[in-house]
Short mmCIF file of C-alpha atoms in Angstrom, two decimals:
data_model
loop_
_atom_site.label_atom_id
_atom_site.label_comp_id
_atom_site.label_asym_id
_atom_site.label_seq_id
_atom_site.Cartn_x
_atom_site.Cartn_y
_atom_site.Cartn_z
CA MET A 1481 38.05 -25.90 -18.19
CA ASP A 1482 34.80 -26.57 -16.31
CA ILE A 1483 32.53 -23.56 -15.89
CA GLY A 1484 29.70 -23.48 -13.41
CA ILE A 1485 27.82 -21.81 -10.60
CA ASP A 1486 27.86 -21.99 -6.82
CA SER A 1487 24.80 -20.89 -4.90
CA PHE A 1488 24.27 -20.22 -1.21
CA ALA A 1489 20.49 -20.49 -1.65
CA ALA A 1490 20.37 -16.98 -0.27
CA ASN A 1491 16.91 -15.56 0.40
CA LEU A 1492 17.81 -11.92 0.85
CA PRO A 1493 15.56 -8.89 1.13
CA ASP A 1494 14.90 -7.20 -2.19
CA PRO A 1495 16.99 -3.99 -2.14
CA ALA A 1496 13.98 -2.06 -3.48
CA THR A 1497 11.26 -3.41 -1.17
CA GLY A 1498 13.25 -4.60 1.84
CA LYS A 1499 11.34 -7.90 1.81
CA PRO A 1500 12.55 -11.40 0.84
CA ALA A 1501 10.55 -13.84 -1.26
CA SER A 1502 8.87 -16.73 0.51
CA ALA A 1503 11.29 -19.57 1.27
CA ALA A 1504 9.28 -21.99 -0.88
CA ALA A 1505 9.27 -19.61 -3.85
CA ARG A 1506 13.01 -19.01 -3.56
CA MET A 1507 13.66 -22.75 -3.45
CA ALA A 1508 11.54 -23.30 -6.55
CA ASP A 1509 13.51 -20.58 -8.33
CA LEU A 1510 16.79 -22.18 -7.29
CA ILE A 1511 15.84 -25.56 -8.75
CA ASP A 1512 14.79 -23.79 -11.94
CA GLU A 1513 18.18 -22.03 -12.08
CA ILE A 1514 19.94 -25.39 -11.87
CA GLU A 1515 17.76 -26.67 -14.71
CA VAL A 1516 18.68 -23.64 -16.82
CA ALA A 1517 22.38 -24.17 -16.09
CA ASP A 1518 22.05 -27.77 -17.26
CA ARG A 1519 20.15 -26.77 -20.40
CA VAL A 1520 22.73 -24.18 -21.51
CA GLY A 1521 25.63 -26.58 -21.08
CA LEU A 1522 27.32 -25.49 -17.88
CA ASP A 1523 29.49 -28.15 -16.26
CA VAL A 1524 28.75 -27.96 -12.55
CA PHE A 1525 26.36 -26.46 -9.99
CA GLY A 1526 27.28 -26.30 -6.31
CA ILE A 1527 25.16 -25.59 -3.24
CA GLY A 1528 26.70 -24.18 -0.08
CA GLU A 1529 25.91 -25.01 3.54
CA HIS A 1530 24.81 -22.43 6.08
CA HIS A 1531 22.77 -22.39 9.27
CA ARG A 1532 21.61 -18.77 9.23
CA PRO A 1533 18.21 -17.15 8.62
CA GLU A 1534 19.15 -15.58 5.27
CA PHE A 1535 20.13 -18.92 3.67
CA LEU A 1536 18.07 -22.01 2.78
CA ASP A 1537 20.94 -24.47 2.27
CA SER A 1538 21.34 -26.21 5.62
CA ALA A 1539 20.73 -29.54 3.80
CA PRO A 1540 22.49 -29.14 0.42
CA ALA A 1541 22.30 -32.82 -0.54
CA VAL A 1542 18.49 -32.64 -0.43
CA ILE A 1543 18.45 -29.63 -2.79
CA LEU A 1544 20.92 -31.34 -5.12
CA ALA A 1545 18.85 -34.55 -5.16
CA ALA A 1546 15.78 -32.55 -6.23
CA ALA A 1547 17.86 -30.97 -8.99
CA ALA A 1548 19.28 -34.34 -10.03
CA ALA A 1549 15.81 -35.59 -10.90
CA ARG A 1550 15.29 -32.60 -13.22
CA THR A 1551 18.68 -32.40 -14.96
CA LYS A 1552 20.63 -34.61 -17.35
CA SER A 1553 24.31 -33.71 -17.59
CA ILE A 1554 25.42 -31.08 -15.10
CA ARG A 1555 27.57 -32.24 -12.19
CA LEU A 1556 26.07 -31.51 -8.76
CA GLY A 1557 28.10 -30.83 -5.64
CA SER A 1558 28.43 -29.05 -2.33
CA ALA A 1559 30.13 -25.69 -2.06
CA VAL A 1560 31.14 -26.34 0.65
CA THR A 1561 30.14 -29.13 3.03
CA VAL A 1562 31.15 -27.92 6.51
CA LEU A 1563 32.92 -31.16 7.29
CA SER A 1564 34.32 -30.03 10.65
CA ALA A 1565 30.78 -29.92 12.06
CA ALA A 1566 29.39 -32.96 10.20
CA ASP A 1567 29.49 -36.73 10.55
CA PRO A 1568 31.63 -38.05 7.65
CA VAL A 1569 29.59 -41.26 7.54
CA ARG A 1570 26.37 -39.33 6.92
CA VAL A 1571 28.10 -37.02 4.43
CA PHE A 1572 29.34 -40.00 2.45
CA GLN A 1573 25.96 -41.73 2.56
CA GLU A 1574 24.11 -38.60 1.44
CA PHE A 1575 26.39 -37.93 -1.51
CA ALA A 1576 26.59 -41.60 -2.48
CA THR A 1577 22.79 -41.53 -2.60
CA LEU A 1578 22.92 -38.35 -4.68
CA ASP A 1579 25.35 -40.11 -7.00
CA LEU A 1580 22.85 -42.93 -7.50
CA ILE A 1581 19.97 -40.53 -8.17
CA SER A 1582 22.05 -38.46 -10.61
CA GLN A 1583 23.64 -41.53 -12.23
CA GLY A 1584 27.19 -40.56 -11.40
CA ARG A 1585 27.15 -36.75 -11.26
CA ALA A 1586 27.78 -36.08 -7.56
CA GLU A 1587 30.78 -34.31 -6.04
CA ILE A 1588 31.75 -33.04 -2.59
CA ILE A 1589 33.76 -29.94 -1.79
CA VAL A 1590 34.71 -30.06 1.89
CA GLY A 1591 35.78 -27.13 4.00
CA ARG A 1592 35.55 -25.52 7.41
CA GLY A 1593 32.95 -22.93 6.44
CA SER A 1594 33.06 -19.14 6.48
CA PHE A 1595 30.57 -18.85 9.36
CA GLY A 1596 30.73 -20.47 12.78
CA GLU A 1597 27.07 -21.28 13.56
CA ALA A 1598 27.35 -24.97 12.67
CA TYR A 1599 29.82 -25.75 15.45
CA PRO A 1600 27.68 -25.08 18.56
CA LEU A 1601 24.59 -26.26 16.67
CA PHE A 1602 26.07 -29.75 16.37
CA GLY A 1603 27.89 -29.81 19.70
CA TYR A 1604 31.43 -28.82 18.70
CA LYS A 1605 33.79 -26.07 19.79
CA PHE A 1606 34.76 -23.59 17.09
CA GLU A 1607 38.32 -23.45 18.40
CA ASP A 1608 38.68 -27.14 17.44
CA TYR A 1609 37.73 -26.48 13.82
CA ASP A 1610 41.10 -27.40 12.31
CA ASP A 1611 41.58 -30.61 14.33
CA LEU A 1612 38.00 -31.55 13.54
CA PHE A 1613 38.56 -31.03 9.83
CA VAL A 1614 41.79 -33.04 9.68
CA GLU A 1615 40.27 -35.98 11.52
CA LYS A 1616 36.99 -36.01 9.63
CA LEU A 1617 38.63 -35.65 6.23
CA ASP A 1618 40.79 -38.64 7.06
CA LEU A 1619 37.66 -40.68 7.80
CA LEU A 1620 35.80 -39.45 4.72
CA LEU A 1621 38.66 -40.51 2.46
CA LYS A 1622 38.74 -43.95 4.09
CA LEU A 1623 34.99 -44.31 3.55
CA ARG A 1624 35.51 -43.51 -0.12
CA GLU A 1625 38.14 -46.23 -0.46
CA SER A 1626 36.46 -49.08 1.38
CA THR A 1627 32.99 -50.34 2.26
CA ASP A 1628 34.10 -51.82 5.60
CA VAL A 1629 36.12 -49.36 7.65
CA THR A 1630 38.10 -49.69 10.86
CA TRP A 1631 38.93 -46.26 12.26
CA SER A 1632 39.25 -44.32 15.52
CA GLY A 1633 39.61 -40.65 16.41
CA ARG A 1634 38.97 -38.01 19.06
CA PHE A 1635 35.67 -36.54 17.95
CA ARG A 1636 33.60 -39.45 16.68
CA PRO A 1637 32.90 -42.98 17.92
CA SER A 1638 35.17 -45.60 16.36
CA LEU A 1639 34.27 -47.75 13.41
CA ASN A 1640 35.10 -51.44 13.76
CA GLY A 1641 34.59 -52.85 10.30
CA GLN A 1642 30.99 -51.78 9.82
CA GLY A 1643 29.76 -51.59 6.24
CA ILE A 1644 28.97 -48.09 4.93
CA TYR A 1645 26.12 -48.07 2.39
CA PRO A 1646 25.04 -47.26 -0.25
CA ARG A 1647 28.08 -47.14 -2.51
CA PRO A 1648 28.13 -44.53 -5.29
CA VAL A 1649 27.97 -45.11 -9.05
CA GLN A 1650 31.38 -43.50 -9.47
CA GLU A 1651 34.21 -45.76 -8.44
CA LYS A 1652 35.82 -42.84 -6.63
CA LEU A 1653 33.40 -40.13 -5.53
CA PRO A 1654 35.13 -36.79 -6.29
CA ILE A 1655 36.21 -34.93 -3.14
CA TRP A 1656 37.64 -31.43 -3.46
CA VAL A 1657 39.06 -29.30 -0.65
CA GLY A 1658 37.69 -25.77 -0.43
CA VAL A 1659 40.17 -23.22 0.93
CA GLY A 1660 40.38 -19.51 1.66
CA GLY A 1661 43.79 -18.06 2.37
CA THR A 1662 45.46 -20.34 4.95
CA PRO A 1663 48.79 -21.75 3.72
CA GLU A 1664 48.38 -24.90 5.82
CA SER A 1665 45.12 -25.70 4.02
CA PHE A 1666 46.75 -25.41 0.59
CA ALA A 1667 49.67 -27.59 1.63
CA ARG A 1668 47.39 -30.22 3.21
CA ALA A 1669 45.31 -30.56 0.04
CA GLY A 1670 48.46 -30.97 -2.03
CA THR A 1671 49.93 -33.58 0.30
CA LEU A 1672 46.69 -35.57 0.07
CA GLY A 1673 46.59 -35.18 -3.71
CA LEU A 1674 43.05 -33.77 -3.64
CA PRO A 1675 41.73 -31.19 -6.12
CA LEU A 1676 41.64 -27.68 -4.70
CA MET A 1677 38.83 -25.10 -4.89
CA VAL A 1678 40.12 -21.64 -4.02
CA ALA A 1679 37.51 -19.13 -2.84
CA ILE A 1680 38.67 -15.63 -3.83
CA ILE A 1681 36.09 -13.07 -2.75
CA GLY A 1682 38.31 -10.00 -2.66
CA GLY A 1683 41.69 -8.58 -3.57
CA GLU A 1684 43.43 -9.75 -6.73
CA PHE A 1685 43.86 -13.20 -8.24
CA ARG A 1686 47.64 -12.84 -8.46
CA ARG A 1687 47.96 -12.62 -4.67
CA PHE A 1688 46.93 -16.29 -4.47
CA ARG A 1689 49.60 -17.59 -6.85
CA PRO A 1690 52.15 -18.30 -4.06
CA LEU A 1691 49.53 -20.36 -2.22
CA VAL A 1692 48.60 -22.30 -5.36
CA ASP A 1693 52.31 -22.92 -5.96
CA LEU A 1694 52.57 -24.18 -2.38
CA TYR A 1695 49.73 -26.63 -3.09
CA ARG A 1696 51.38 -27.92 -6.24
CA GLU A 1697 54.79 -28.25 -4.59
CA ALA A 1698 53.30 -30.12 -1.62
CA GLY A 1699 51.61 -32.48 -4.04
CA ARG A 1700 54.83 -33.00 -5.99
CA ARG A 1701 56.78 -33.77 -2.82
CA ALA A 1702 54.09 -36.29 -1.82
CA GLY A 1703 54.51 -38.06 -5.15
CA HIS A 1704 51.25 -37.06 -6.81
CA ALA A 1705 51.17 -36.66 -10.59
CA PRO A 1706 50.82 -33.00 -11.70
CA GLU A 1707 47.62 -33.74 -13.64
CA THR A 1708 45.89 -34.89 -10.44
CA LEU A 1709 46.56 -31.56 -8.71
CA GLN A 1710 43.63 -29.66 -10.18
CA VAL A 1711 42.90 -26.08 -9.13
CA GLY A 1712 39.44 -24.54 -9.22
CA LEU A 1713 38.48 -20.90 -8.72
CA HIS A 1714 35.34 -19.77 -6.90
CA ALA A 1715 34.64 -16.06 -7.40
CA ILE A 1716 31.79 -13.58 -7.17
CA GLY A 1717 30.45 -13.16 -10.69
CA PHE A 1718 27.56 -12.00 -12.82
CA VAL A 1719 27.04 -11.58 -16.56
CA ALA A 1720 24.79 -9.12 -18.43
CA GLU A 1721 24.60 -7.77 -21.97
CA THR A 1722 26.87 -4.84 -21.05
CA ALA A 1723 29.47 -4.38 -18.35
CA GLN A 1724 27.71 -1.30 -16.98
CA GLN A 1725 24.40 -3.12 -16.77
CA ALA A 1726 26.05 -6.02 -14.92
CA LYS A 1727 27.57 -3.69 -12.34
CA ASP A 1728 24.46 -1.59 -11.86
CA VAL A 1729 22.21 -4.64 -11.39
CA PHE A 1730 24.55 -6.48 -9.03
CA PHE A 1731 25.71 -3.59 -6.85
CA PRO A 1732 22.62 -2.88 -4.66
CA GLY A 1733 22.30 -6.45 -3.42
CA TRP A 1734 26.06 -6.79 -3.03
CA LEU A 1735 26.09 -3.63 -0.88
CA THR A 1736 23.34 -5.01 1.36
CA MET A 1737 24.96 -8.43 1.83
CA PHE A 1738 28.48 -7.21 2.45
CA GLY A 1739 27.23 -4.42 4.67
CA THR A 1740 25.45 -6.99 6.85
CA ILE A 1741 28.41 -9.37 7.01
CA GLY A 1742 30.81 -6.49 7.48
CA ARG A 1743 28.97 -5.21 10.54
CA GLU A 1744 29.14 -8.69 12.08
CA ARG A 1745 32.87 -8.96 11.47
CA GLY A 1746 33.94 -5.39 12.11
CA TRP A 1747 34.86 -4.56 8.52
CA SER A 1748 34.73 -1.08 7.05
CA PRO A 1749 31.41 -0.33 5.31
CA PRO A 1750 31.45 -1.42 1.65
CA SER A 1751 31.38 1.29 -1.02
CA ARG A 1752 30.81 1.74 -4.73
CA ALA A 1753 34.50 2.59 -5.14
CA GLN A 1754 35.46 -0.73 -3.56
CA PHE A 1755 33.01 -2.55 -5.82
CA GLU A 1756 34.35 -0.82 -8.94
CA ALA A 1757 37.88 -1.83 -7.98
CA MET A 1758 36.83 -5.45 -7.60
CA THR A 1759 35.13 -5.43 -11.01
CA GLY A 1760 38.06 -3.66 -12.66
CA PRO A 1761 40.88 -5.31 -14.66
CA HIS A 1762 42.83 -6.44 -11.60
CA GLY A 1763 39.99 -7.12 -9.16
CA ALA A 1764 38.70 -10.56 -8.24
CA TYR A 1765 35.06 -10.17 -9.36
CA LEU A 1766 33.95 -11.77 -12.64
CA ILE A 1767 31.26 -9.18 -13.33
CA GLY A 1768 30.66 -7.73 -16.78
CA ASP A 1769 29.61 -8.50 -20.35
CA PRO A 1770 30.36 -11.94 -21.85
CA ALA A 1771 33.52 -10.94 -23.70
CA SER A 1772 35.12 -9.15 -20.75
CA VAL A 1773 34.20 -11.91 -18.29
CA ALA A 1774 35.64 -14.59 -20.57
CA GLU A 1775 38.83 -12.57 -20.95
CA LYS A 1776 39.13 -12.16 -17.20
CA ILE A 1777 38.67 -15.89 -16.60
CA LEU A 1778 41.50 -16.64 -19.02
CA LYS A 1779 43.74 -14.05 -17.36
CA ALA A 1780 42.97 -15.50 -13.94
CA SER A 1781 43.88 -18.95 -15.19
CA ALA A 1782 47.19 -17.67 -16.54
CA VAL A 1783 47.96 -15.81 -13.32
CA LEU A 1784 47.27 -18.92 -11.22
CA GLY A 1785 49.28 -21.23 -13.46
CA GLY A 1786 46.25 -22.89 -15.02
CA ILE A 1787 42.85 -23.70 -13.53
CA ALA A 1788 40.59 -26.67 -14.21
CA ARG A 1789 37.33 -25.07 -13.07
CA VAL A 1790 35.76 -21.71 -12.37
CA THR A 1791 32.48 -21.29 -10.50
CA PHE A 1792 30.44 -18.09 -10.24
CA GLN A 1793 28.91 -17.01 -6.95
CA MET A 1794 25.85 -15.04 -8.08
CA SER A 1795 23.52 -15.48 -5.11
CA VAL A 1796 24.88 -12.78 -2.79
CA ALA A 1797 23.02 -9.91 -4.47
CA ALA A 1798 19.26 -10.64 -4.13
CA LEU A 1799 18.78 -10.75 -7.89
CA ASP A 1800 15.38 -11.16 -9.52
CA HIS A 1801 14.88 -14.71 -10.79
CA LYS A 1802 14.55 -13.61 -14.42
CA VAL A 1803 17.72 -11.55 -14.14
CA MET A 1804 19.54 -14.51 -12.58
CA THR A 1805 18.43 -16.96 -15.26
CA ARG A 1806 19.43 -14.55 -18.03
CA SER A 1807 22.90 -14.31 -16.50
CA ILE A 1808 23.12 -18.11 -16.36
CA GLU A 1809 22.10 -18.29 -20.03
CA LEU A 1810 24.80 -15.79 -21.01
CA LEU A 1811 27.37 -17.69 -18.98
CA GLY A 1812 26.51 -20.94 -20.73
CA THR A 1813 25.94 -19.72 -24.27
CA GLU A 1814 28.44 -16.88 -24.61
CA VAL A 1815 31.08 -16.94 -21.87
CA ALA A 1816 31.76 -20.68 -21.74
CA PRO A 1817 32.20 -21.12 -25.53
CA ARG A 1818 34.70 -18.25 -25.60
CA VAL A 1819 36.74 -19.73 -22.75
CA ARG A 1820 36.65 -23.25 -24.16
CA ALA A 1821 37.67 -22.10 -27.62
CA ALA A 1822 40.60 -20.13 -26.23
CA ALA A 1823 41.66 -23.06 -24.04
CA ALA A 1824 41.51 -25.44 -27.02
CA GLN A 1825 43.53 -23.03 -29.14
CA SER A 1826 46.15 -22.81 -26.40
CA GLU A 1827 46.38 -26.60 -26.18
CA ASP A 1828 46.84 -26.85 -29.95
CA ALA A 1829 49.57 -24.23 -29.85
CA HIS A 1830 51.46 -26.19 -27.19
CA GLY A 1831 51.35 -29.50 -28.83
#
């Protein structure tokens, strides 16, 4: 099982002072965090895409390219690329370039995004988001398969055999589909035979099992081999020496972020009781000490019928850089070895 981190390059106000760090300082810290993740043996680091004042990740491929020059082994990807509002040709070119810089470590997770700002910014209508995604994913997959592409659609000028360059190091640049809770999205990814990254930011992991089963069944019906239908889990997470410390450190920033988003979307105000439920045995947050977090990852994998990857979203809580890097170290040196050992033992037991 791959274990890694997804970051939104959030530059949030410190809960104690009410002030954010400078954008340049936060970016420097982010690159350092990716270096630490690489050094402690984590498998993947993803950068999101947003077009809002509290995030610095409007150009994730640029951040990942900077990290590629300072890392050796960790895979580098988007989390997610808002494909509905992007030009698939430019997306492919950017990540093919990243693949060259990183010597074959680039990935793309495509999705429709959890915020709507990108659509009017780039001249699209939000109500077209699903049609946009279907069409642009079709083009992106064709670009992956062939240098010279002939294609036409509704939302982008046609391609008439033009060459798309550069080509990546990897023969087939990995493209995952990032999904929330829409059954159609799960079924579409399965039909296409693409790996699936499920974002679970609330509720319980078990509630997503029917959707994961739908993905796998759609893939089976489309003739894809079961081993190609990989499932990843993206969840809010944080690791500290003790479970109580992890919760106490993460909660203030979590309360600020989800309070802000909640007011925008008309949600009920977040509370400590809600947070405790999410960090409890059945909740969807991977927050705690190394042993309890590793155990929860393994339980989530069992509940979902087996997962190939889990990524921690740590950047929604305005954590101090030293606190963040310590959590990354614990994830790489204590959580990941526990999960990998248990997974290996399970494989041995089954044959």
